[in-house]
Amino acid sequence: MSFEQQVLFQRILLPGLASLVGCWLFLSSKSESGGEEDATYPHARWKTLLGCLLIGGSLLVSDFWQRELLWDPMAWTSWTASYRWQWLIWLIPGAVLGLGLLRLFSVSEREQSALVWPALCLFAIGAHYLTIFEPETWPNWLTPMFQAILIGSAASILNMASLHSLVATGASRWTPLVLLAQLGCVAAIAIQSYASLGEWVLTGIGVTLGATCVSFFYSAKSRLFGVWPLAIALYPIVISASICLLSTGYFRSRPLPIGLTGVVLFLPSLVGFLDFVYGRYGRPWYRIVWAAVACIAVLIAVILITEPFQSDW
């Protein structure tokens, strides 16, 4: 098996299949509760927990397999982070499990929503600080680091709110595609910056692909933030996308245009804004067209502006 095939299997197919099953478990447990805002989840708890373990575990397995640590348990303790962004390998599965536990132990969807919103905000800020702030490695970048932490935290929170807005207004079937478009842009940039970082973005693409496939067949509209079943898998990936994009600045010999970086960073928010202004009050397919045009235009811009990737990794 060639290296490219290994990356495809370990970084995309493996987490994608785990996400497919996990997100199906999330959505099927949602349907069991009847979709009511104050419904409890007595019969859905094992599905939620199993889905979290599948998705979070696949992220860890993917990374350990790529590092050739998976089949050598004695070497698991040798895992180290060369750069702080690599702590995402633990933070994102932990966030998936944490969101699942909030759903599992909440007595109603209202209580779950009240807990998820502050938890995600705090996690976004903490994760950006932990993974981007590296004064020992880049001592001359202190001011840009703090700027990146603040802007990245705000972007990820706003992006999650924008995805929720799409879901709450009946666009849950294609909402994961918006995140997938952003991840595609981030991957195109990250792969040219630092191969290991690009591979982690591909893992996020795998998780989002699995969620996308499930969302085509199961619609789950929810007016309460964080109650959308796929939020358990996708909202941590939103935060990861922001961190990965901002981390590419450490490794690029030529910085990206600030405008392009900002558009990619806030792409889900841009789609949400266009949907609110132009698409939401017309025919349903207007919304899809506006979202597709925005995502494709940004992806084309990234491909044209960034330098071609010429390396065998």
XYZ file of C-alpha atoms in Angstrom:
313
model
C 0.000 0.000 0.000
C 1.447 3.363 -1.032
C 1.745 6.256 1.388
C -1.087 8.142 -0.301
C -3.350 5.096 0.018
C -2.452 4.783 3.693
C -3.378 8.423 4.260
C -6.666 7.921 2.419
C -7.581 4.887 4.496
C -6.258 5.979 7.880
C -7.170 9.656 7.749
C -10.407 9.705 5.738
C -12.041 6.290 5.350
C -11.528 5.068 8.921
C -12.901 8.164 10.711
C -15.497 8.534 7.963
C -16.951 5.073 8.562
C -16.857 5.566 12.333
C -18.595 8.920 11.933
C -21.191 7.378 9.623
C -22.171 4.834 12.264
C -21.803 7.250 15.177
C -23.916 9.982 13.597
C -26.558 7.434 12.652
C -26.684 6.424 16.309
C -27.068 10.082 17.330
C -29.884 10.717 14.862
C -31.714 7.472 15.556
C -31.649 8.221 19.276
C -33.068 11.663 18.478
C -35.971 10.127 16.601
C -36.694 7.861 19.549
C -37.182 10.885 21.777
C -39.807 12.223 19.400
C -37.956 15.471 18.687
C -39.665 17.325 21.531
C -37.694 20.036 23.234
C -38.367 18.702 26.717
C -38.074 15.024 25.861
C -35.816 12.773 27.904
C -33.459 10.164 26.501
C -33.930 6.990 28.560
C -33.558 4.676 25.543
C -30.972 6.739 23.688
C -28.148 6.942 26.192
C -26.286 3.857 25.080
C -26.493 5.018 21.456
C -25.099 8.431 22.358
C -22.246 6.942 24.356
C -21.415 4.358 21.699
C -21.452 7.000 18.964
C -19.069 9.221 20.933
C -16.688 6.350 21.573
C -16.719 5.371 17.904
C -15.999 8.870 16.604
C -13.548 9.901 19.303
C -11.815 6.543 19.215
C -11.430 6.660 15.436
C -9.606 9.986 15.708
C -7.122 8.527 18.173
C -6.721 5.284 16.241
C -6.145 7.221 13.028
C -3.321 9.238 14.549
C -1.694 6.343 16.412
C -1.867 4.195 13.286
C -0.247 6.899 11.189
C 2.511 7.245 13.794
C 2.978 3.436 13.799
C 2.132 3.286 17.500
C -1.218 1.503 17.279
C 0.054 -2.071 17.214
C 2.675 -1.502 19.896
C 0.920 -0.749 23.209
C 4.255 -0.429 24.967
C 5.021 2.561 22.734
C 1.789 4.440 23.478
C 3.462 6.329 26.289
C 6.042 7.625 23.811
C 3.464 9.887 22.160
C 4.749 13.449 22.125
C 3.605 16.741 20.625
C 6.246 18.461 18.527
C 3.946 21.478 18.298
C 1.029 22.415 20.480
C -1.561 22.091 17.715
C -0.993 18.337 17.946
C -2.860 18.340 21.255
C -5.980 18.523 19.080
C -5.547 14.768 18.745
C -6.682 14.521 22.375
C -8.784 17.666 22.708
C -11.221 16.958 19.863
C -12.094 13.385 20.929
C -12.445 14.723 24.464
C -14.844 17.405 23.242
C -16.915 14.824 21.357
C -17.170 12.703 24.485
C -17.936 15.761 26.624
C -20.811 16.866 24.386
C -22.120 13.332 24.400
C -22.055 13.206 28.194
C -23.915 16.520 28.396
C -26.617 15.044 26.207
C -26.583 11.787 28.118
C -27.094 13.328 31.563
C -29.404 16.205 30.598
C -32.992 15.657 31.666
C -34.320 17.734 28.764
C -33.156 19.374 25.573
C -33.554 22.800 27.166
C -31.133 21.848 29.902
C -28.753 20.351 27.357
C -28.791 23.553 25.305
C -28.186 25.685 28.390
C -25.082 23.631 29.186
C -23.692 23.153 25.675
C -23.460 26.821 24.687
C -21.146 28.010 27.524
C -19.216 24.735 27.409
C -18.426 25.149 23.709
C -17.484 28.807 24.141
C -15.076 27.995 26.961
C -13.663 25.043 25.057
C -13.118 27.146 21.927
C -11.185 29.788 23.856
C -9.200 27.262 25.881
C -8.365 25.088 22.879
C -7.157 28.062 20.840
C -4.959 29.236 23.694
C -3.517 25.795 24.398
C -2.751 24.945 20.776
C -1.700 28.296 19.289
C 0.234 29.985 22.093
C 3.824 28.752 21.699
C 6.143 31.426 23.129
C 9.027 28.961 23.474
C 8.982 28.018 19.786
C 8.234 31.431 18.287
C 9.187 34.064 20.909
C 8.875 36.934 18.423
C 5.261 36.125 17.571
C 3.597 36.936 20.894
C 1.306 39.687 19.591
C 0.179 37.724 16.496
C -0.428 34.718 18.747
C -2.837 36.598 20.994
C -4.554 38.095 17.963
C -4.942 34.638 16.437
C -6.352 33.249 19.686
C -8.963 36.009 19.964
C -9.957 36.011 16.292
C -9.966 32.224 16.036
C -12.100 31.821 19.148
C -14.590 34.397 17.879
C -14.663 32.793 14.423
C -15.302 29.282 15.707
C -18.083 30.458 18.040
C -19.714 32.494 15.269
C -19.356 29.607 12.815
C -21.072 27.208 15.204
C -23.881 29.713 15.703
C -24.229 30.073 11.922
C -24.445 26.321 11.404
C -27.085 26.190 14.121
C -29.023 28.927 12.329
C -29.046 26.843 9.147
C -30.203 23.756 11.019
C -32.900 25.649 12.917
C -34.404 26.932 9.664
C -34.700 23.583 7.927
C -31.330 23.181 6.188
C -29.981 20.351 8.324
C -29.620 17.982 5.358
C -26.934 20.079 3.656
C -25.476 22.017 6.586
C -22.510 19.607 7.011
C -21.510 20.405 3.427
C -20.745 23.976 4.497
C -18.257 22.736 7.078
C -16.892 20.275 4.525
C -16.210 23.158 2.131
C -14.321 25.056 4.823
C -12.282 21.978 5.688
C -11.451 21.523 2.015
C -10.046 25.054 1.914
C -8.110 24.532 5.143
C -6.722 21.224 3.861
C -5.546 22.842 0.621
C -3.640 25.396 2.687
C -2.406 23.098 5.458
C -1.043 20.365 3.200
C 1.221 22.928 1.560
C 2.344 24.242 4.940
C 3.002 21.212 7.144
C 2.171 17.656 6.079
C 1.219 16.374 9.534
C -1.137 19.305 10.035
C -2.724 18.610 6.665
C -3.246 14.975 7.614
C -5.124 16.007 10.749
C -7.401 18.237 8.657
C -8.082 15.226 6.424
C -9.219 13.360 9.530
C -11.745 16.123 10.181
C -12.876 15.820 6.573
C -13.443 12.104 7.131
C -15.638 12.755 10.177
C -17.602 15.424 8.317
C -18.082 13.178 5.288
C -19.631 10.514 7.492
C -21.963 13.059 9.070
C -22.853 14.423 5.630
C -23.879 11.010 4.321
C -26.139 10.410 7.307
C -27.688 13.885 7.166
C -28.911 13.275 3.610
C -31.243 10.561 4.895
C -32.115 11.819 8.380
C -33.371 15.347 8.913
C -33.191 16.721 12.457
C -34.416 20.282 12.842
C -33.787 21.834 16.241
C -34.420 25.366 17.459
C -32.205 25.001 20.527
C -28.464 25.516 20.175
C -26.360 22.402 20.557
C -29.306 20.001 20.527
C -28.826 19.052 16.861
C -27.542 15.472 17.186
C -24.743 15.956 14.660
C -23.416 18.866 16.717
C -21.724 16.309 18.958
C -19.453 15.298 16.085
C -19.265 18.493 14.023
C -18.930 21.406 16.443
C -15.546 20.189 17.769
C -14.429 19.897 14.126
C -15.452 23.540 13.601
C -13.058 24.547 16.373
C -10.353 22.271 14.992
C -10.685 23.847 11.526
C -10.074 27.317 12.949
C -7.013 26.206 14.908
C -5.527 24.326 11.958
C -5.954 27.272 9.603
C -4.335 29.701 12.028
C -1.518 27.251 12.782
C -0.499 27.161 9.118
C 0.921 30.659 9.538
C 3.798 29.241 11.573
C 4.966 27.019 8.737
C 4.342 28.940 5.519
C 7.301 30.670 3.916
C 4.934 33.144 2.274
C 1.863 34.246 4.257
C -1.577 34.029 2.731
C -3.442 37.248 1.927
C -5.245 38.413 5.047
C -8.516 38.726 3.168
C -8.404 35.135 1.939
C -7.502 33.847 5.395
C -10.418 35.753 6.893
C -12.904 34.463 4.326
C -11.843 30.848 4.892
C -11.855 31.329 8.661
C -15.398 32.739 8.643
C -16.763 30.727 5.693
C -19.672 29.084 7.601
C -20.606 32.516 8.969
C -20.459 33.981 5.461
C -22.776 31.260 4.183
C -25.112 31.849 7.121
C -25.203 35.578 6.381
C -25.924 35.054 2.679
C -28.597 32.535 3.566
C -30.260 35.004 5.928
C -30.148 37.931 3.501
C -30.844 36.270 0.160
C -31.886 32.663 0.437
C -34.085 32.072 3.435
C -37.131 33.955 2.193
C -37.181 32.576 -1.349
C -37.594 29.105 -2.721
C -35.727 26.358 -0.854
C -33.286 25.738 -3.693
C -32.196 29.400 -3.522
C -30.527 28.613 -0.218
C -28.578 25.723 -1.673
C -27.477 27.772 -4.683
C -26.205 30.684 -2.586
C -24.345 28.361 -0.231
C -22.825 26.373 -3.098
C -21.714 29.489 -4.983
C -20.035 30.950 -1.894
C -18.242 27.726 -0.961
C -17.083 26.903 -4.485
C -15.866 30.463 -5.093
C -13.759 30.447 -1.928
C -12.351 26.991 -2.683
C -11.371 28.055 -6.211
C -9.728 31.197 -4.824
C -7.696 29.121 -2.375
C -6.538 26.762 -5.118
C -5.580 29.607 -7.451
C -3.821 31.791 -4.892
C -1.903 29.172 -2.935
C 1.204 27.650 -4.460
C 0.895 24.166 -5.977
C 1.895 21.408 -3.582
C 5.029 19.703 -4.866
C 6.238 17.121 -2.404
C 5.985 13.418 -1.702
C 5.270 14.111 2.008
